[in-house]
Amino acid sequence: MKFTLHIWRQKDRTTPGRMEIYPAEDISPDMSFLEMLDVVNEGLVKNGKDPIAFDHDCREGICGSCAMVINGFPHGPERGTTVCQLHMRKFRDGEHIYVEPWRARAFPVVRDLVTDRTSFDRIIQAGGYISVTTGGTPDGNAIPVAKERQERAMDAAACIGCGACAAACKNASAMLFVAAKVAHLASLPQGQPERRDRVLAMVAQHDLEGFGHCTNQYECEAACPKLIGVQFIAQLNRDYIKGALKLINKREAETESAAG
Ligand code: SF4
Ligand code: FES
């Protein structure tokens, strides 16, 4: 197969970028999109040119590194699939393919297709953990968890932190990511003690990073390679309201006790 690639090239964070055209020839239909880019890069290096920079790690759909927009779709046009799992047979022979980095203020371009996604790390650091001393490995079944809750936690934990949800959203909202991270802990007994504080802290950090607000566009759900559903955003909103009320009540009690 052969393709004409239109790829975003950008030297660094501050230099303006532009689309450049590259031929991709002798491509096997069984190659992944990243393997096709490897072939193009080998040709560029052979000719003394800078290879196209892109993020990748596991190439198995589990790390969330391979972030790029293909033909206008974050992770490409195949539903529920990361770029590393997208095969060239899904494209037409001779097709023009447009490849760009994530577009969101909170994901600045580092180089070419690579964006800085440490904003997601800071959201996790704000509350996406359980801060109890767990000690040794607990006995199996010491804390019974209903099957429905286990499955809900696992569905939410499938989020690989790729950022496609924010890249797809016209508001660049990362609420689906935050909701998945909040929901997987909120579904388990171990996540209950910090549940309300966690949601307030993570949403505050999300806003601080420059992500936008959710206006129920559902583009996030359509773009998510792990098929995380917007029902987790509904749960996040309920937890957020309960957390905010708890905080208001606490502050009122403190004011009353200070006033004597
Ligand atoms: S919710 Fe989906 S799209 Fe968003 S970061 Fe997680 S896996 Fe990626
Ligand atoms: S390289 Fe890990 S998910 Fe694609």
PDB file of C-alpha atoms and ligand atoms in Angstrom:
ATOM      1  CA  MET A   1       0.000   0.000   0.000  1.00  0.00           C
ATOM      2  CA  LYS A   2       1.049   3.593  -0.380  1.00  0.00           C
ATOM      3  CA  PHE A   3      -0.165   6.786   1.246  1.00  0.00           C
ATOM      4  CA  THR A   4       0.457  10.520   1.218  1.00  0.00           C
ATOM      5  CA  LEU A   5       0.976  11.729   4.765  1.00  0.00           C
ATOM      6  CA  HIS A   6       0.287  15.315   5.835  1.00  0.00           C
ATOM      7  CA  ILE A   7       2.082  15.565   9.177  1.00  0.00           C
ATOM      8  CA  TRP A   8       2.359  18.388  11.705  1.00  0.00           C
ATOM      9  CA  ARG A   9       6.010  19.349  12.191  1.00  0.00           C
ATOM     10  CA  GLN A  10       6.986  21.678  15.018  1.00  0.00           C
ATOM     11  CA  LYS A  11      10.549  22.161  16.261  1.00  0.00           C
ATOM     12  CA  ASP A  12       9.689  23.039  19.845  1.00  0.00           C
ATOM     13  CA  ARG A  13       7.058  24.571  22.101  1.00  0.00           C
ATOM     14  CA  THR A  14       7.599  28.148  20.898  1.00  0.00           C
ATOM     15  CA  THR A  15       8.374  27.747  17.180  1.00  0.00           C
ATOM     16  CA  PRO A  16       5.246  27.837  14.982  1.00  0.00           C
ATOM     17  CA  GLY A  17       4.441  24.489  13.367  1.00  0.00           C
ATOM     18  CA  ARG A  18       3.209  23.573   9.879  1.00  0.00           C
ATOM     19  CA  MET A  19       1.866  20.590   7.933  1.00  0.00           C
ATOM     20  CA  GLU A  20       4.465  18.821   5.755  1.00  0.00           C
ATOM     21  CA  ILE A  21       3.881  16.167   3.112  1.00  0.00           C
ATOM     22  CA  TYR A  22       5.656  12.761   3.125  1.00  0.00           C
ATOM     23  CA  PRO A  23       5.111   9.729   0.900  1.00  0.00           C
ATOM     24  CA  ALA A  24       4.703   6.367   2.665  1.00  0.00           C
ATOM     25  CA  GLU A  25       5.477   3.541   0.234  1.00  0.00           C
ATOM     26  CA  ASP A  26       5.690  -0.282   0.398  1.00  0.00           C
ATOM     27  CA  ILE A  27       3.490  -0.357   3.481  1.00  0.00           C
ATOM     28  CA  SER A  28       2.080  -3.739   4.521  1.00  0.00           C
ATOM     29  CA  PRO A  29      -1.649  -3.665   5.313  1.00  0.00           C
ATOM     30  CA  ASP A  30      -0.778  -5.594   8.489  1.00  0.00           C
ATOM     31  CA  MET A  31       1.494  -2.847   9.824  1.00  0.00           C
ATOM     32  CA  SER A  32       0.218  -0.723  12.674  1.00  0.00           C
ATOM     33  CA  PHE A  33       0.049   3.035  12.172  1.00  0.00           C
ATOM     34  CA  LEU A  34       3.171   3.431  14.337  1.00  0.00           C
ATOM     35  CA  GLU A  35       5.060   0.809  12.314  1.00  0.00           C
ATOM     36  CA  MET A  36       4.143   2.750   9.168  1.00  0.00           C
ATOM     37  CA  LEU A  37       5.580   5.900  10.807  1.00  0.00           C
ATOM     38  CA  ASP A  38       8.723   3.891  11.705  1.00  0.00           C
ATOM     39  CA  VAL A  39       9.182   3.059   8.002  1.00  0.00           C
ATOM     40  CA  VAL A  40       8.746   6.725   7.010  1.00  0.00           C
ATOM     41  CA  ASN A  41      11.231   7.752   9.732  1.00  0.00           C
ATOM     42  CA  GLU A  42      13.832   5.221   8.539  1.00  0.00           C
ATOM     43  CA  GLY A  43      13.648   6.840   5.096  1.00  0.00           C
ATOM     44  CA  LEU A  44      13.973  10.331   6.584  1.00  0.00           C
ATOM     45  CA  VAL A  45      17.004   9.335   8.680  1.00  0.00           C
ATOM     46  CA  LYS A  46      18.655   7.654   5.656  1.00  0.00           C
ATOM     47  CA  ASN A  47      18.291  10.942   3.788  1.00  0.00           C
ATOM     48  CA  GLY A  48      19.796  12.945   6.672  1.00  0.00           C
ATOM     49  CA  LYS A  49      16.458  14.495   7.701  1.00  0.00           C
ATOM     50  CA  ASP A  50      14.883  14.817  11.149  1.00  0.00           C
ATOM     51  CA  PRO A  51      12.558  11.896  11.946  1.00  0.00           C
ATOM     52  CA  ILE A  52       8.964  12.667  12.929  1.00  0.00           C
ATOM     53  CA  ALA A  53       8.737  12.743  16.736  1.00  0.00           C
ATOM     54  CA  PHE A  54       5.836  10.788  18.243  1.00  0.00           C
ATOM     55  CA  ASP A  55       5.141   9.213  21.626  1.00  0.00           C
ATOM     56  CA  HIS A  56       4.857   5.454  22.056  1.00  0.00           C
ATOM     57  CA  ASP A  57       5.713   2.832  24.623  1.00  0.00           C
ATOM     58  CA  CYS A  58       3.750  -0.424  25.014  1.00  0.00           C
ATOM     59  CA  ARG A  59       2.360  -0.628  21.454  1.00  0.00           C
ATOM     60  CA  GLU A  60      -0.291  -2.888  22.986  1.00  0.00           C
ATOM     61  CA  GLY A  61      -3.017  -0.360  23.761  1.00  0.00           C
ATOM     62  CA  ILE A  62      -2.349  -0.165  27.494  1.00  0.00           C
ATOM     63  CA  CYS A  63       0.005   2.747  28.229  1.00  0.00           C
ATOM     64  CA  GLY A  64      -1.819   5.671  26.601  1.00  0.00           C
ATOM     65  CA  SER A  65       1.357   7.155  25.066  1.00  0.00           C
ATOM     66  CA  CYS A  66       0.516   7.034  21.364  1.00  0.00           C
ATOM     67  CA  ALA A  67      -1.457  10.269  21.264  1.00  0.00           C
ATOM     68  CA  MET A  68      -2.199  11.796  17.869  1.00  0.00           C
ATOM     69  CA  VAL A  69      -5.134  12.955  15.770  1.00  0.00           C
ATOM     70  CA  ILE A  70      -5.565  11.043  12.491  1.00  0.00           C
ATOM     71  CA  ASN A  71      -7.901  12.451   9.836  1.00  0.00           C
ATOM     72  CA  GLY A  72      -9.565  14.566  12.529  1.00  0.00           C
ATOM     73  CA  PHE A  73     -10.143  11.695  14.982  1.00  0.00           C
ATOM     74  CA  PRO A  74      -8.087  11.317  18.190  1.00  0.00           C
ATOM     75  CA  HIS A  75      -6.475   7.824  17.836  1.00  0.00           C
ATOM     76  CA  GLY A  76      -7.848   7.584  14.298  1.00  0.00           C
ATOM     77  CA  PRO A  77     -11.194   6.560  12.838  1.00  0.00           C
ATOM     78  CA  GLU A  78     -11.553   3.053  14.347  1.00  0.00           C
ATOM     79  CA  ARG A  79     -13.719   3.030  17.472  1.00  0.00           C
ATOM     80  CA  GLY A  80     -12.216   1.721  20.708  1.00  0.00           C
ATOM     81  CA  THR A  81      -8.691   1.504  19.256  1.00  0.00           C
ATOM     82  CA  THR A  82      -5.410   3.230  20.130  1.00  0.00           C
ATOM     83  CA  VAL A  83      -3.052   4.408  17.368  1.00  0.00           C
ATOM     84  CA  CYS A  84      -0.633   1.556  18.120  1.00  0.00           C
ATOM     85  CA  GLN A  85      -3.433  -0.972  17.527  1.00  0.00           C
ATOM     86  CA  LEU A  86      -4.740   0.705  14.376  1.00  0.00           C
ATOM     87  CA  HIS A  87      -3.754  -1.177  11.221  1.00  0.00           C
ATOM     88  CA  MET A  88      -3.029   0.276   7.805  1.00  0.00           C
ATOM     89  CA  ARG A  89      -5.619  -2.047   6.201  1.00  0.00           C
ATOM     90  CA  LYS A  90      -8.222   0.272   7.749  1.00  0.00           C
ATOM     91  CA  PHE A  91      -7.156   2.965   5.233  1.00  0.00           C
ATOM     92  CA  ARG A  92      -7.656   3.047   1.456  1.00  0.00           C
ATOM     93  CA  ASP A  93      -4.613   2.436  -0.737  1.00  0.00           C
ATOM     94  CA  GLY A  94      -3.415   5.806  -2.043  1.00  0.00           C
ATOM     95  CA  GLU A  95      -5.290   7.746   0.668  1.00  0.00           C
ATOM     96  CA  HIS A  96      -4.124  11.126   1.956  1.00  0.00           C
ATOM     97  CA  ILE A  97      -3.806  10.880   5.762  1.00  0.00           C
ATOM     98  CA  TYR A  98      -3.649  13.936   8.019  1.00  0.00           C
ATOM     99  CA  VAL A  99      -1.767  13.546  11.318  1.00  0.00           C
ATOM    100  CA  GLU A 100      -1.665  16.171  14.069  1.00  0.00           C
ATOM    101  CA  PRO A 101      -0.858  16.344  17.784  1.00  0.00           C
ATOM    102  CA  TRP A 102      -3.541  16.697  20.485  1.00  0.00           C
ATOM    103  CA  ARG A 103      -4.961  20.226  20.340  1.00  0.00           C
ATOM    104  CA  ALA A 104      -5.629  21.553  23.864  1.00  0.00           C
ATOM    105  CA  ARG A 105      -4.092  24.406  25.856  1.00  0.00           C
ATOM    106  CA  ALA A 106      -3.308  22.024  28.718  1.00  0.00           C
ATOM    107  CA  PHE A 107      -1.386  19.712  26.325  1.00  0.00           C
ATOM    108  CA  PRO A 108       1.262  22.016  24.791  1.00  0.00           C
ATOM    109  CA  VAL A 109       3.183  20.638  21.810  1.00  0.00           C
ATOM    110  CA  VAL A 110       6.730  19.606  22.743  1.00  0.00           C
ATOM    111  CA  ARG A 111       7.803  18.559  19.232  1.00  0.00           C
ATOM    112  CA  ASP A 112       5.915  17.387  16.120  1.00  0.00           C
ATOM    113  CA  LEU A 113       3.245  14.974  17.416  1.00  0.00           C
ATOM    114  CA  VAL A 114       4.513  14.875  21.021  1.00  0.00           C
ATOM    115  CA  THR A 115       2.549  16.851  23.607  1.00  0.00           C
ATOM    116  CA  ASP A 116       3.273  17.533  27.255  1.00  0.00           C
ATOM    117  CA  ARG A 117       0.593  15.615  29.179  1.00  0.00           C
ATOM    118  CA  THR A 118       2.006  16.079  32.672  1.00  0.00           C
ATOM    119  CA  SER A 119      -1.197  18.002  33.476  1.00  0.00           C
ATOM    120  CA  PHE A 120      -2.825  14.557  33.861  1.00  0.00           C
ATOM    121  CA  ASP A 121      -0.083  13.508  36.312  1.00  0.00           C
ATOM    122  CA  ARG A 122      -0.786  16.602  38.415  1.00  0.00           C
ATOM    123  CA  ILE A 123      -4.529  15.808  38.456  1.00  0.00           C
ATOM    124  CA  ILE A 124      -3.709  12.313  39.777  1.00  0.00           C
ATOM    125  CA  GLN A 125      -1.285  13.794  42.321  1.00  0.00           C
ATOM    126  CA  ALA A 126      -4.094  16.066  43.554  1.00  0.00           C
ATOM    127  CA  GLY A 127      -6.166  13.103  44.760  1.00  0.00           C
ATOM    128  CA  GLY A 128      -6.179  10.032  42.537  1.00  0.00           C
ATOM    129  CA  TYR A 129      -4.839   7.706  45.212  1.00  0.00           C
ATOM    130  CA  ILE A 130      -5.675   6.142  48.585  1.00  0.00           C
ATOM    131  CA  SER A 131      -3.519   7.476  51.432  1.00  0.00           C
ATOM    132  CA  VAL A 132      -4.030   4.721  53.993  1.00  0.00           C
ATOM    133  CA  THR A 133      -1.347   2.454  55.357  1.00  0.00           C
ATOM    134  CA  THR A 134      -2.195  -0.817  53.736  1.00  0.00           C
ATOM    135  CA  GLY A 135       0.381  -2.967  55.540  1.00  0.00           C
ATOM    136  CA  GLY A 136       1.008  -6.455  54.163  1.00  0.00           C
ATOM    137  CA  THR A 137      -1.029  -8.170  51.509  1.00  0.00           C
ATOM    138  CA  PRO A 138      -4.571  -8.507  52.895  1.00  0.00           C
ATOM    139  CA  ASP A 139      -6.298 -11.899  52.935  1.00  0.00           C
ATOM    140  CA  GLY A 140      -8.390 -12.561  49.871  1.00  0.00           C
ATOM    141  CA  ASN A 141     -12.077 -11.796  50.567  1.00  0.00           C
ATOM    142  CA  ALA A 142     -11.195  -9.975  53.829  1.00  0.00           C
ATOM    143  CA  ILE A 143     -13.147  -7.023  52.438  1.00  0.00           C
ATOM    144  CA  PRO A 144     -16.054  -8.351  50.412  1.00  0.00           C
ATOM    145  CA  VAL A 145     -16.849  -6.305  47.293  1.00  0.00           C
ATOM    146  CA  ALA A 146     -20.050  -6.924  45.378  1.00  0.00           C
ATOM    147  CA  LYS A 147     -19.511  -8.189  41.824  1.00  0.00           C
ATOM    148  CA  GLU A 148     -21.363  -5.248  40.310  1.00  0.00           C
ATOM    149  CA  ARG A 149     -19.022  -2.827  42.140  1.00  0.00           C
ATOM    150  CA  GLN A 150     -15.905  -4.788  41.127  1.00  0.00           C
ATOM    151  CA  GLU A 151     -16.955  -4.633  37.506  1.00  0.00           C
ATOM    152  CA  ARG A 152     -17.759  -0.942  37.703  1.00  0.00           C
ATOM    153  CA  ALA A 153     -14.325  -0.265  39.238  1.00  0.00           C
ATOM    154  CA  MET A 154     -12.625  -2.337  36.515  1.00  0.00           C
ATOM    155  CA  ASP A 155     -14.550  -0.551  33.736  1.00  0.00           C
ATOM    156  CA  ALA A 156     -13.393   2.821  35.106  1.00  0.00           C
ATOM    157  CA  ALA A 157      -9.830   1.600  35.713  1.00  0.00           C
ATOM    158  CA  ALA A 158      -9.544   0.739  32.011  1.00  0.00           C
ATOM    159  CA  CYS A 159      -8.710   4.437  31.404  1.00  0.00           C
ATOM    160  CA  ILE A 160      -5.139   4.615  30.092  1.00  0.00           C
ATOM    161  CA  GLY A 161      -4.759   8.384  30.585  1.00  0.00           C
ATOM    162  CA  CYS A 162      -4.187   9.048  26.892  1.00  0.00           C
ATOM    163  CA  GLY A 163      -5.971  12.414  26.705  1.00  0.00           C
ATOM    164  CA  ALA A 164      -8.111  11.638  23.648  1.00  0.00           C
ATOM    165  CA  CYS A 165     -11.214  12.718  25.581  1.00  0.00           C
ATOM    166  CA  ALA A 166      -9.834  16.243  26.027  1.00  0.00           C
ATOM    167  CA  ALA A 167      -8.459  16.329  22.469  1.00  0.00           C
ATOM    168  CA  ALA A 168     -11.905  15.435  21.066  1.00  0.00           C
ATOM    169  CA  CYS A 169     -13.865  17.903  23.186  1.00  0.00           C
ATOM    170  CA  LYS A 170     -14.631  21.361  21.763  1.00  0.00           C
ATOM    171  CA  ASN A 171     -14.118  22.713  25.316  1.00  0.00           C
ATOM    172  CA  ALA A 172     -10.918  20.659  25.783  1.00  0.00           C
ATOM    173  CA  SER A 173     -12.550  19.214  28.895  1.00  0.00           C
ATOM    174  CA  ALA A 174     -10.829  16.224  30.498  1.00  0.00           C
ATOM    175  CA  MET A 175     -13.840  15.362  32.666  1.00  0.00           C
ATOM    176  CA  LEU A 176     -14.054  11.811  31.286  1.00  0.00           C
ATOM    177  CA  PHE A 177     -10.492  11.157  32.456  1.00  0.00           C
ATOM    178  CA  VAL A 178     -11.135  12.680  35.906  1.00  0.00           C
ATOM    179  CA  ALA A 179     -14.464  10.840  36.172  1.00  0.00           C
ATOM    180  CA  ALA A 180     -12.855   7.480  35.348  1.00  0.00           C
ATOM    181  CA  LYS A 181     -10.100   7.988  37.924  1.00  0.00           C
ATOM    182  CA  VAL A 182     -12.568   9.152  40.596  1.00  0.00           C
ATOM    183  CA  ALA A 183     -15.038   6.344  39.812  1.00  0.00           C
ATOM    184  CA  HIS A 184     -12.607   3.483  40.050  1.00  0.00           C
ATOM    185  CA  LEU A 185     -11.681   4.480  43.620  1.00  0.00           C
ATOM    186  CA  ALA A 186     -15.238   5.515  44.559  1.00  0.00           C
ATOM    187  CA  SER A 187     -16.517   2.054  43.581  1.00  0.00           C
ATOM    188  CA  LEU A 188     -14.350   0.249  46.151  1.00  0.00           C
ATOM    189  CA  PRO A 189     -14.479   0.254  49.987  1.00  0.00           C
ATOM    190  CA  GLN A 190     -10.835   1.421  50.211  1.00  0.00           C
ATOM    191  CA  GLY A 191     -11.706   4.587  48.299  1.00  0.00           C
ATOM    192  CA  GLN A 192     -14.507   5.741  50.618  1.00  0.00           C
ATOM    193  CA  PRO A 193     -12.689   7.708  53.405  1.00  0.00           C
ATOM    194  CA  GLU A 194     -11.285  10.342  50.982  1.00  0.00           C
ATOM    195  CA  ARG A 195     -14.046  10.101  48.395  1.00  0.00           C
ATOM    196  CA  ARG A 196     -15.537  13.608  48.743  1.00  0.00           C
ATOM    197  CA  ASP A 197     -12.207  15.448  49.235  1.00  0.00           C
ATOM    198  CA  ARG A 198     -10.681  13.560  46.297  1.00  0.00           C
ATOM    199  CA  VAL A 199     -13.298  14.700  43.801  1.00  0.00           C
ATOM    200  CA  LEU A 200     -13.023  18.369  44.859  1.00  0.00           C
ATOM    201  CA  ALA A 201      -9.206  18.322  44.664  1.00  0.00           C
ATOM    202  CA  MET A 202      -9.042  16.571  41.294  1.00  0.00           C
ATOM    203  CA  VAL A 203     -11.665  18.808  39.666  1.00  0.00           C
ATOM    204  CA  ALA A 204      -9.910  21.923  41.054  1.00  0.00           C
ATOM    205  CA  GLN A 205      -6.592  20.759  39.558  1.00  0.00           C
ATOM    206  CA  HIS A 206      -8.324  19.934  36.245  1.00  0.00           C
ATOM    207  CA  ASP A 207      -9.596  23.533  36.059  1.00  0.00           C
ATOM    208  CA  LEU A 208      -6.236  24.959  37.159  1.00  0.00           C
ATOM    209  CA  GLU A 209      -4.464  23.121  34.319  1.00  0.00           C
ATOM    210  CA  GLY A 210      -6.613  24.961  31.778  1.00  0.00           C
ATOM    211  CA  PHE A 211      -9.001  22.185  30.722  1.00  0.00           C
ATOM    212  CA  GLY A 212     -12.507  23.392  29.904  1.00  0.00           C
ATOM    213  CA  HIS A 213     -15.862  22.522  31.406  1.00  0.00           C
ATOM    214  CA  CYS A 214     -18.047  19.625  30.284  1.00  0.00           C
ATOM    215  CA  THR A 215     -21.141  20.690  28.344  1.00  0.00           C
ATOM    216  CA  ASN A 216     -22.377  17.156  27.554  1.00  0.00           C
ATOM    217  CA  GLN A 217     -21.101  16.964  23.975  1.00  0.00           C
ATOM    218  CA  TYR A 218     -20.238  13.219  24.392  1.00  0.00           C
ATOM    219  CA  GLU A 219     -17.311  13.562  21.966  1.00  0.00           C
ATOM    220  CA  CYS A 220     -15.094  12.201  24.746  1.00  0.00           C
ATOM    221  CA  GLU A 221     -17.006   8.915  24.908  1.00  0.00           C
ATOM    222  CA  ALA A 222     -16.883   8.557  21.110  1.00  0.00           C
ATOM    223  CA  ALA A 223     -13.108   9.148  21.031  1.00  0.00           C
ATOM    224  CA  CYS A 224     -12.112   7.069  24.059  1.00  0.00           C
ATOM    225  CA  PRO A 225     -10.066   4.038  22.964  1.00  0.00           C
ATOM    226  CA  LYS A 226     -11.115   2.220  26.141  1.00  0.00           C
ATOM    227  CA  LEU A 227     -14.840   2.951  25.664  1.00  0.00           C
ATOM    228  CA  ILE A 228     -15.164   4.741  29.016  1.00  0.00           C
ATOM    229  CA  GLY A 229     -18.791   5.896  29.243  1.00  0.00           C
ATOM    230  CA  VAL A 230     -20.174   9.322  30.177  1.00  0.00           C
ATOM    231  CA  GLN A 231     -22.153   7.716  33.029  1.00  0.00           C
ATOM    232  CA  PHE A 232     -18.942   8.139  35.039  1.00  0.00           C
ATOM    233  CA  ILE A 233     -19.192  11.930  34.529  1.00  0.00           C
ATOM    234  CA  ALA A 234     -22.719  11.796  35.990  1.00  0.00           C
ATOM    235  CA  GLN A 235     -21.308   9.957  39.025  1.00  0.00           C
ATOM    236  CA  LEU A 236     -18.491  12.521  39.285  1.00  0.00           C
ATOM    237  CA  ASN A 237     -21.047  15.348  39.302  1.00  0.00           C
ATOM    238  CA  ARG A 238     -23.052  13.681  42.098  1.00  0.00           C
ATOM    239  CA  ASP A 239     -19.902  13.120  44.159  1.00  0.00           C
ATOM    240  CA  TYR A 240     -18.800  16.706  43.503  1.00  0.00           C
ATOM    241  CA  ILE A 241     -22.108  18.136  44.805  1.00  0.00           C
ATOM    242  CA  LYS A 242     -21.920  15.948  47.929  1.00  0.00           C
ATOM    243  CA  GLY A 243     -18.269  16.969  48.463  1.00  0.00           C
ATOM    244  CA  ALA A 244     -19.089  20.679  48.041  1.00  0.00           C
ATOM    245  CA  LEU A 245     -22.021  20.422  50.522  1.00  0.00           C
ATOM    246  CA  LYS A 246     -19.775  18.634  53.029  1.00  0.00           C
ATOM    247  CA  LEU A 247     -17.227  21.455  52.711  1.00  0.00           C
ATOM    248  CA  ILE A 248     -19.887  24.169  53.113  1.00  0.00           C
ATOM    249  CA  ASN A 249     -21.279  22.459  56.240  1.00  0.00           C
ATOM    250  CA  LYS A 250     -17.777  22.092  57.688  1.00  0.00           C
ATOM    251  CA  ARG A 251     -17.000  25.778  57.103  1.00  0.00           C
ATOM    252  CA  GLU A 252     -20.331  26.868  58.642  1.00  0.00           C
ATOM    253  CA  ALA A 253     -19.643  24.720  61.723  1.00  0.00           C
ATOM    254  CA  GLU A 254     -16.155  26.249  62.037  1.00  0.00           C
ATOM    255  CA  THR A 255     -17.569  29.795  61.731  1.00  0.00           C
ATOM    256  CA  GLU A 256     -20.238  29.079  64.374  1.00  0.00           C
ATOM    257  CA  SER A 257     -17.723  27.550  66.773  1.00  0.00           C
ATOM    258  CA  ALA A 258     -15.307  30.514  66.287  1.00  0.00           C
ATOM    259  CA  ALA A 259     -18.194  32.932  67.014  1.00  0.00           C
ATOM    260  CA  GLY A 260     -18.835  31.012  70.279  1.00  0.00           C
TER     261      GLY A 260
HETATM  262  S1  SF4 B   1     -11.138   8.482  29.538  1.00  0.00           S
HETATM  263 FE1  SF4 B   1     -10.570   7.398  27.630  1.00  0.00          FE
HETATM  264  S2  SF4 B   1      -9.895   9.030  26.252  1.00  0.00           S
HETATM  265 FE2  SF4 B   1      -9.861   9.904  28.315  1.00  0.00          FE
HETATM  266  S3  SF4 B   1      -7.775   9.573  29.084  1.00  0.00           S
HETATM  267 FE3  SF4 B   1      -8.995   7.784  29.746  1.00  0.00          FE
HETATM  268  S4  SF4 B   1      -8.710   6.263  28.123  1.00  0.00           S
HETATM  269 FE4  SF4 B   1      -8.029   8.212  27.251  1.00  0.00          FE
HETATM  270  S1  FES B   2       1.844   2.814  22.664  1.00  0.00           S
HETATM  271 FE1  FES B   2       0.890   2.249  24.571  1.00  0.00          FE
HETATM  272  S2  FES B   2      -1.228   2.576  24.191  1.00  0.00           S
HETATM  273 FE2  FES B   2      -0.305   2.916  22.243  1.00  0.00          FE
END
